XYZ file of C-alpha atoms in Angstrom:
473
model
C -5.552 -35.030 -6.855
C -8.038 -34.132 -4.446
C -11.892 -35.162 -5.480
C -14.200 -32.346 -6.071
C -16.913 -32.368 -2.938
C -19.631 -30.390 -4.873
C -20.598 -31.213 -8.806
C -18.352 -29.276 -10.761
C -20.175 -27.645 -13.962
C -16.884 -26.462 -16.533
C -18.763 -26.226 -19.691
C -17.824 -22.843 -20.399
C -13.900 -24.098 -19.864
C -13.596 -26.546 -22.091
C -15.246 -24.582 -24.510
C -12.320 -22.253 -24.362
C -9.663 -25.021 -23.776
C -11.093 -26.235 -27.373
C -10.570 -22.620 -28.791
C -7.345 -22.454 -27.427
C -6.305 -25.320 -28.359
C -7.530 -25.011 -32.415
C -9.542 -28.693 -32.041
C -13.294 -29.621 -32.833
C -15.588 -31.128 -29.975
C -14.816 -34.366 -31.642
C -11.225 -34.351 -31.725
C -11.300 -33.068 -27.690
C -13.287 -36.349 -27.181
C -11.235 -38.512 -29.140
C -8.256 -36.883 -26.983
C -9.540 -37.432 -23.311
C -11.354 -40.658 -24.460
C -15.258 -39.795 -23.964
C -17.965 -39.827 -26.913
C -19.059 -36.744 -28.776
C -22.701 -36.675 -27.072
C -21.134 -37.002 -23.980
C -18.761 -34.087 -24.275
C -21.848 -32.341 -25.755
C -23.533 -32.674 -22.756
C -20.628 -31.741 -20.251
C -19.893 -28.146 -22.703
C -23.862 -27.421 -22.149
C -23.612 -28.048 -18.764
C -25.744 -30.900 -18.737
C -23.558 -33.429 -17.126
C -21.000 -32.152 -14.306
C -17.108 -32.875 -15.219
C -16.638 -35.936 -13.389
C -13.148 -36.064 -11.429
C -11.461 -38.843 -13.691
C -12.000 -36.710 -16.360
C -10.694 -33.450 -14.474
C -7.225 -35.080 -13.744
C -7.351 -36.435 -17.781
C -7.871 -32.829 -18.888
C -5.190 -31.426 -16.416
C -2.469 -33.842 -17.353
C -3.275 -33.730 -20.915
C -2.894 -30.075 -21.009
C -0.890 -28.998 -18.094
C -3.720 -27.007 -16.567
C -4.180 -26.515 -12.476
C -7.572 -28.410 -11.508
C -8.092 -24.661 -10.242
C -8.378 -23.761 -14.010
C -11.742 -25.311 -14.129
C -12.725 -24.355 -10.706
C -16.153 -22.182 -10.301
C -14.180 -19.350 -9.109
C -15.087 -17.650 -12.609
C -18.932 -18.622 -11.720
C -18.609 -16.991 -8.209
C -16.950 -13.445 -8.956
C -19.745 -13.448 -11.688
C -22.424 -14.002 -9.265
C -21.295 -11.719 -6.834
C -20.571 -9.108 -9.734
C -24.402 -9.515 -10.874
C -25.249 -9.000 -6.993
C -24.221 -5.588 -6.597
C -25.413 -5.187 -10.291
C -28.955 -6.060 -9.461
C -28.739 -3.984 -6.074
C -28.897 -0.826 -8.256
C -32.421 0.820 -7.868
C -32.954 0.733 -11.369
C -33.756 -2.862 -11.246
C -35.664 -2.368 -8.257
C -39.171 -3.639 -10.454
C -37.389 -6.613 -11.943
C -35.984 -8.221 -8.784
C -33.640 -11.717 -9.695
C -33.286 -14.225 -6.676
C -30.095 -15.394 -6.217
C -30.606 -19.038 -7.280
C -30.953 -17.372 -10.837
C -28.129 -15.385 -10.800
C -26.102 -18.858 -9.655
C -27.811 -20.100 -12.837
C -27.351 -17.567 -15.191
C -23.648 -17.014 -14.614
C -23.121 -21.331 -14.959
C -25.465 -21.128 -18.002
C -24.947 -17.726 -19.999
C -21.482 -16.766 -19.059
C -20.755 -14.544 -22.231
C -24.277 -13.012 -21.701
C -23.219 -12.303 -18.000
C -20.607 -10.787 -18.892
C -22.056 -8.765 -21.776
C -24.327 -7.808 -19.609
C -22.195 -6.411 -16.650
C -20.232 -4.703 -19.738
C -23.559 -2.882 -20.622
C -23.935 -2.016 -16.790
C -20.908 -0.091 -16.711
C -20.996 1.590 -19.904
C -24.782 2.783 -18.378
C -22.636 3.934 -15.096
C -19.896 5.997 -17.068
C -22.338 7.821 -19.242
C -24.209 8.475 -15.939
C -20.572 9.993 -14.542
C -20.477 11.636 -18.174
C -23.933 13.487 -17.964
C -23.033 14.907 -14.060
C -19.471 15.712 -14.197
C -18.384 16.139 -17.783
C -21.632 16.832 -20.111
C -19.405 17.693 -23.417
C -16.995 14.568 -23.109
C -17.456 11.726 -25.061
C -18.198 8.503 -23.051
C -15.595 6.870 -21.654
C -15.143 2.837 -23.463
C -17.610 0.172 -21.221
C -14.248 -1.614 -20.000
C -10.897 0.437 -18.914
C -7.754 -1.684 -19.716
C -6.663 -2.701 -16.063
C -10.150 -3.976 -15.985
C -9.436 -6.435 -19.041
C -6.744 -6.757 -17.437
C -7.619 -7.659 -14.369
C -10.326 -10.171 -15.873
C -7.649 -11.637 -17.869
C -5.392 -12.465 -14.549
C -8.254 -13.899 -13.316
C -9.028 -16.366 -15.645
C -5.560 -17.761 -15.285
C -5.844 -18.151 -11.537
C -2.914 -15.565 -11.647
C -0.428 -18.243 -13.016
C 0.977 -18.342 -16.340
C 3.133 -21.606 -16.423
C 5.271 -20.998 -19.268
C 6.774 -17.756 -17.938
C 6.559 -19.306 -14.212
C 8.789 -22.485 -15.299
C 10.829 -20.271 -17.381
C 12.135 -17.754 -14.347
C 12.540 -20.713 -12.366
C 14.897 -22.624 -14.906
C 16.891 -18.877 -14.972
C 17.083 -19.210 -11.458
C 18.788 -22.379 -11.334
C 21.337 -21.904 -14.415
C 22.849 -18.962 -12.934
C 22.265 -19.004 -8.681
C 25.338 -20.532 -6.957
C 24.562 -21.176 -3.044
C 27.278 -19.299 -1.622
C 26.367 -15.903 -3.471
C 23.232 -13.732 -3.125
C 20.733 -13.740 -6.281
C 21.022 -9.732 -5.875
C 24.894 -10.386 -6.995
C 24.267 -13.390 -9.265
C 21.862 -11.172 -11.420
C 24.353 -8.210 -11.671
C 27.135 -10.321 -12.552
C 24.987 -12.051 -15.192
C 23.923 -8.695 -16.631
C 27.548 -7.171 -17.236
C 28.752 -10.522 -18.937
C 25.702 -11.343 -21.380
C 24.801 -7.983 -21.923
C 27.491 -5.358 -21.107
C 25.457 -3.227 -18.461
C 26.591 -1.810 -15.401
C 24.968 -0.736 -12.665
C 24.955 3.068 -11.440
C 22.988 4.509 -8.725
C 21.711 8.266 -9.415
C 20.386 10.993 -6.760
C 17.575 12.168 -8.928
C 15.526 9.507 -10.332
C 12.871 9.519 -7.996
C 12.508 13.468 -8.981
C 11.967 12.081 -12.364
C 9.638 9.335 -11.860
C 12.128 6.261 -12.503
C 12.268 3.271 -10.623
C 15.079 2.478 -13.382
C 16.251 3.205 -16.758
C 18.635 1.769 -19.245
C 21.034 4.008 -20.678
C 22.059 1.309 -23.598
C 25.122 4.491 -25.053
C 26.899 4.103 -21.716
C 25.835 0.689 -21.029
C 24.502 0.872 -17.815
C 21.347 0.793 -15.525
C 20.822 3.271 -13.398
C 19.099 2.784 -10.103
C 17.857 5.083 -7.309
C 20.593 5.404 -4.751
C 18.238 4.945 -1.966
C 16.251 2.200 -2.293
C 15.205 -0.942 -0.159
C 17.435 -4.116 -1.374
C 14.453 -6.206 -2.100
C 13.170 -3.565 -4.809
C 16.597 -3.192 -6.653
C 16.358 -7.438 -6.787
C 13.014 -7.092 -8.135
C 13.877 -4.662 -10.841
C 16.841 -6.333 -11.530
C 14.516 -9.425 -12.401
C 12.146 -7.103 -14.283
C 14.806 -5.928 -16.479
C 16.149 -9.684 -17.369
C 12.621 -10.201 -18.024
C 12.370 -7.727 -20.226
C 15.831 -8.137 -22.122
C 15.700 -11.878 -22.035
C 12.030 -13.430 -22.109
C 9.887 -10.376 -24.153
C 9.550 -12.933 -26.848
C 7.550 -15.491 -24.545
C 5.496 -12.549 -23.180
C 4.746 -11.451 -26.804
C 3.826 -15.179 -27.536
C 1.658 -15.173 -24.739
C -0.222 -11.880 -25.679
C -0.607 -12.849 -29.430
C -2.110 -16.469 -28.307
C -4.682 -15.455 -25.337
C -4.296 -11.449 -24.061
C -6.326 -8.786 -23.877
C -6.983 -7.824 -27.729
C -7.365 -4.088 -27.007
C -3.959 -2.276 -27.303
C -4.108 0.038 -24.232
C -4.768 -3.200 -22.152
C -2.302 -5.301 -24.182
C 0.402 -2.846 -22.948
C -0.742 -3.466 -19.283
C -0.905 -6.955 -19.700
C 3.062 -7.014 -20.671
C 3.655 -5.219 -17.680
C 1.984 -7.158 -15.659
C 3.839 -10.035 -17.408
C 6.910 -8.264 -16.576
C 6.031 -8.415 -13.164
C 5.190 -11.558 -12.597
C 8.385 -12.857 -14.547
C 10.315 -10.474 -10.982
C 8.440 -12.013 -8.902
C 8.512 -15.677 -10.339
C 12.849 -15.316 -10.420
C 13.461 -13.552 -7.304
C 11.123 -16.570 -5.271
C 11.090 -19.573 -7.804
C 7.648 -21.631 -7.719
C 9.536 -25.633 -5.914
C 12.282 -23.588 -3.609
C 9.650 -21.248 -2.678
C 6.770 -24.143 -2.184
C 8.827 -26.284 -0.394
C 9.929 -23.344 2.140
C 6.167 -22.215 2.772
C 5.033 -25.140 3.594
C 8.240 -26.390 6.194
C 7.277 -22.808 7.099
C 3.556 -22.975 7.500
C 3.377 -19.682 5.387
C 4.962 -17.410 7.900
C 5.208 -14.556 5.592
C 7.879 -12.959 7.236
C 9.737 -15.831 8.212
C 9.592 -16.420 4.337
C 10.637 -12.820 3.599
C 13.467 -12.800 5.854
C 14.619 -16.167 3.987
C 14.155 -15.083 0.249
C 15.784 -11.299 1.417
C 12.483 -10.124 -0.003
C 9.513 -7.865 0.927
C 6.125 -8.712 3.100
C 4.568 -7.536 -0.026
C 6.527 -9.533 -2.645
C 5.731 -12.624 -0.386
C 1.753 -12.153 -0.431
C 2.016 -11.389 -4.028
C 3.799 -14.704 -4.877
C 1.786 -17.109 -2.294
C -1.430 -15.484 -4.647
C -0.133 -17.796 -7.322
C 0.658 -21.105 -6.649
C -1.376 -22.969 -8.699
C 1.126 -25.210 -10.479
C -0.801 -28.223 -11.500
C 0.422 -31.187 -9.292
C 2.025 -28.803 -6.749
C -0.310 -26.283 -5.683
C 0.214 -24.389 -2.096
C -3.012 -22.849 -0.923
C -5.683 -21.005 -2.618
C -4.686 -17.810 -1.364
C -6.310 -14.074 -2.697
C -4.244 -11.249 -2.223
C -5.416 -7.270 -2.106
C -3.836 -3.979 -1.704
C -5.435 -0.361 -1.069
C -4.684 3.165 0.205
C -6.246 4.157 3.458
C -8.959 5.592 1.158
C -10.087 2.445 0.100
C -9.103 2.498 -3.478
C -7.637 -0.944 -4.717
C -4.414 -1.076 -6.011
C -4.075 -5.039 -6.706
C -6.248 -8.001 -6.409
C -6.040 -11.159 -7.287
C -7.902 -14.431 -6.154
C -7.170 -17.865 -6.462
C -10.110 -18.678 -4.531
C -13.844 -18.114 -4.368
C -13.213 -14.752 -2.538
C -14.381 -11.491 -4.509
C -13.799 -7.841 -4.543
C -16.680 -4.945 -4.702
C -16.634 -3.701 -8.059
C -19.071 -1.304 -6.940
C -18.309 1.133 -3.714
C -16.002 0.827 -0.876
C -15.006 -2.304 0.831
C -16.957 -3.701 4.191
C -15.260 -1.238 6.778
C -15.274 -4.358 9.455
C -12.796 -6.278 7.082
C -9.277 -6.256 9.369
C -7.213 -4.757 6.389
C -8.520 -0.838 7.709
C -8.314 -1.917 11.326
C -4.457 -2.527 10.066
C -4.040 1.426 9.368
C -4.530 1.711 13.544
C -1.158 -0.620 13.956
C 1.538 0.326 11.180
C 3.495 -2.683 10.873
C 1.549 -5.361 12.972
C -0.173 -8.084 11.786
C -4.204 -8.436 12.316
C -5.846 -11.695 11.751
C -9.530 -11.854 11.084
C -11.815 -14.977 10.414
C -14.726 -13.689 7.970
C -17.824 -14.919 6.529
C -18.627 -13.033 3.209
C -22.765 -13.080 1.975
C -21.937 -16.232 0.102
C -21.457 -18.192 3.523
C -17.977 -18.854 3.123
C -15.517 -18.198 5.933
C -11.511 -16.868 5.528
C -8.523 -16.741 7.196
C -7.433 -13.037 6.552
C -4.102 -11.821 7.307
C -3.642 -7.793 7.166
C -0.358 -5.588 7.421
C 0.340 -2.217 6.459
C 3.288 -1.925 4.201
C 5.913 0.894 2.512
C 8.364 3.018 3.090
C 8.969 6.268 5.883
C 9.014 9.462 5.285
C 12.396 10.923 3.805
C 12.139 14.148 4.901
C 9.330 16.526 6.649
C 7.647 17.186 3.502
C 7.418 13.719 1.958
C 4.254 11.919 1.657
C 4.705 8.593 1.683
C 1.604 6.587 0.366
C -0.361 5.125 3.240
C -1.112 1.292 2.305
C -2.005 -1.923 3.782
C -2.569 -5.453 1.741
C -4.754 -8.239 2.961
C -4.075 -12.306 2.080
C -6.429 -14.392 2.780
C -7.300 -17.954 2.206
C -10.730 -20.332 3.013
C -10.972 -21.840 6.764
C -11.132 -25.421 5.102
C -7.111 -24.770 4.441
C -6.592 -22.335 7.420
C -4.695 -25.208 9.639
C -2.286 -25.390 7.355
C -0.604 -21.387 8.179
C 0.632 -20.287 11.069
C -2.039 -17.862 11.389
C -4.311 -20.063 12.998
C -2.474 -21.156 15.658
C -4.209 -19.338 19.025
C -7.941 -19.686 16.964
C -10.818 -22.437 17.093
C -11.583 -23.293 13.613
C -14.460 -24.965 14.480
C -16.608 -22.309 16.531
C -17.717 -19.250 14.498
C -18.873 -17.010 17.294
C -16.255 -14.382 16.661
C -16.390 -15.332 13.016
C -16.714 -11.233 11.340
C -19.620 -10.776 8.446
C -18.297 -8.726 5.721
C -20.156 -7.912 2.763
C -19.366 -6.456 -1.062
C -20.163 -2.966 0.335
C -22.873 -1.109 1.980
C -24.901 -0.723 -2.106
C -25.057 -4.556 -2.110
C -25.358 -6.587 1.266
C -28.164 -7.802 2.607
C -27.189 -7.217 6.389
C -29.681 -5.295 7.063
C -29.028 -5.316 10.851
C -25.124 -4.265 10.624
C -24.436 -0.809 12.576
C -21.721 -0.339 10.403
C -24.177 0.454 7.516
C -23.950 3.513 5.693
C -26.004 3.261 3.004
C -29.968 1.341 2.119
C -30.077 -1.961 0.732
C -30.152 -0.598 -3.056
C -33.680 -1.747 -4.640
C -34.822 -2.094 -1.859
C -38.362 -0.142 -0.746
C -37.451 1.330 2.516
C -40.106 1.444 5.115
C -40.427 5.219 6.943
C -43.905 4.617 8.451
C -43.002 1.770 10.894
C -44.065 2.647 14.997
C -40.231 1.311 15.466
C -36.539 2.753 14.671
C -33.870 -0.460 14.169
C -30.506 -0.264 14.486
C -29.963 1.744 11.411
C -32.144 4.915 10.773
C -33.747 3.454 7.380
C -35.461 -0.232 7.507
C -36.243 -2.190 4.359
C -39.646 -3.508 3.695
C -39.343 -7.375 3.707
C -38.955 -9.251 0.169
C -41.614 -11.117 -0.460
């Protein structure tokens, strides 16, 4: 196991491994052999987690050392960042350094406090656009959701080792998985597969007809989709028990977001089967990460490859730290999910001078970008546009492009960064949370004021942007 290169602060983990795990403080110490007082001190954050104790709690309970990582403490900081940047806070400024502490300190009142943010926002939305509807709840679902991913590092182990061992009992070399998982669905369960002309009309990707025992399927669709909704329905038919196991033990407890979390449980189950976790590992790295060399192996899409490389993060075989995001040419985000310190604007649009727009110019080609992001930390991103063509004149296919990315300490190890010097940051791109909440004040890309910030119009000089910020004191 790799040793940790900055003190590692995990009180607010093992608080929750304890919880998870039903046991007092003193039977955790008795278990990873440390005294009470000690473990005291490491759940207040008083001591950092030393690394012979990380690899003792990892082994002990299966976890990825990335379970105890300070990604958590990072999306929280940058979260309170753009909170803080609203002008209503302008009088009651909070450095940085305090923010860092507050989110390693107070996590639960972090996050009760970002709640209470965006319950203020919505009933702001409320009063302009809708004055008679009731407010909207502080957290939508897919944001529980989406938190709840998060804290898992976007691996669930059961249901990752669980597709795999599928994947093995029933592949045979000689035969594609598309055929394997077809043939197993007519013998254990008596379902055929039909292909029907009007299912996209009605919104299907794929239904079950269970009185004529079959699956019906668009007639028209890409071959890695039908394999990945082949998976989703084994998944379904085969492993909803372990997903309901899962949700009863540590999901979302809301029942909208419950819902999404199965799923997204679903999904991952797909994705897990169609590219199982050592195969898939092992092929990366001989690969160096090409993703489509990789997609062109598996007989899968760019996208299902970016998705899957997001969650590697079996303990004693992770790949890289990758995150992984998808959005329209609008903007909006679709999917996101980080294995890494790298986080999203929860607040506005994304930094227009990230490559994944400049990827809507070139349909199908790959852009690679090194970044630096406000927190000083630099990424490999890779960029592609992705879906399918028009069918017809009047079709509208969705325009949408997904970015992976992963730090420049583990950029050497893709293909990616063959051609670039990892060691000179000239070129390196800044890209901030959004326009509301980075402190570039000199970027010509800006569109909006530094939020909270007292902007100076009585200067003798014009910058680079029409508005200038009075320095912070």
């Amino acid at each position: 196991m790799p040793r940790t290169k900055t003190k590692l602060f995990a009180g607010n983990r093992l608080r929750q491994l304890r919880q998870r795990e039903s046991m007092t403080q003193a039977a955790l110490a008795e278990c990873i052999g440390v005294s009470l007082s000690y473990l005291n001190q490491l759940e207040r954050n008083h001591r950092p987690l030393p690394d012979h104790l990380l690899q003792t709690l990892c082994e002990r309970f299966a976890l990825s050392p990335a379970w105890f990582a300070d990604t958590r403490e990072a999306h929280a900081v940058q979260a309170l960042r753009e909170t803080m940047a609203d002008p209503i806070f302008k009088n009651a400024p909070l450095p940085l350094a305090k923010m860092v502490e507050s989110a390693r300190q107070s996590p639960e009142l972090c996050e009760a406090f970002l709640t209470l943010y965006r319950a203020y926002t919505f009933d702001q939305e409320r009063r302009e656009h809708a004055p008679s509807a009731s407010s909207p709840p502080p957290l939508e679902p897919y944001e529980s959701v989406g938190n709840w991913v998060q804290e898992h590092h976007n691996y669930f182990h059961e249901l990752d080792y669980a597709a795999e061992d599928f994947y093995e009992t029933i592949i045979q070399d000689t035969q594609p998985l598309s055929t394997a998982l077809v043939r197993h669905l007519q013998e254990r369960h008596g379902l055929n597969i039909t292909h029907s002309t009007d299912m996209h009309t009605r919104g299907l990707v794929w239904r079950i007809d269970r009185h004529k025992h079959q699956i019906q399927l668009p007639h028209d669709q890409p071959p890695e989709s039908t394999l990945f909704f082949l998976a989703q329905i084994i998944g379904q038919l085969e492993h909803n028990r372990l997903m309901t196991d899962i949700l009863r033990r540590e999901g979302p407890k809301e029942r909208n977001a419950q819902e999404l979390a199965r799923v997204y449980l679903g999904n991952y189950f797909a994705g897990a089967l169609i590219l199982p976790y050592t195969r898939f590992l092992q092929h990366a790295q001989s690969m160096r990460y090409d993703v489509d060399d990789l997609r062109r192996h598996f007989g899968v899409s760019f996208e299902q490859v970016c998705h899957r490389l997001s969650t590697m993060q079996r303990f004693g075989a992770e790949g890289i730290p990758f995150y992984f995001l998808k959005l329209d040419i609008a903007g909006n985000i679709l999917k996101s999910f980080s294995a890494n310190r790298f986080s999203q604007s929860r607040f506005g649009g994304p930094c227009p001078l990230w490559n994944v727009f400049r990827a809507f110019a070139t349909p199908g080609q790959i852009q690679v970008q090194l970044s630096q992001t406000t927190d000083d930390s630099i990424y490999l991103n890779v960029a592609r546009t992705v879906g399918r063509e028009g069918l017809n004149y009047a079709d509208r296919p969705r325009q949408i492009a997904m970015v992976l990315g992963c730090t420049i300490q583990d950029a050497a190890k893709t293909v990616y960064a063959a051609g670039l010097d990892l060691q000179d940051h000239t070129l390196v791109v800044p890209i901030g949370p959004g326009c509301r909440a980075c402190g570039r004040e000199q970027c010509s890309h800006r569109s909006l004021p530094v939020s909270g910030r007292v902007l100076d119009t009585g200067s003798n000089a014009r910058g680079v942007v029409p508005y200038r910020a009075v320095p912070e004191r």
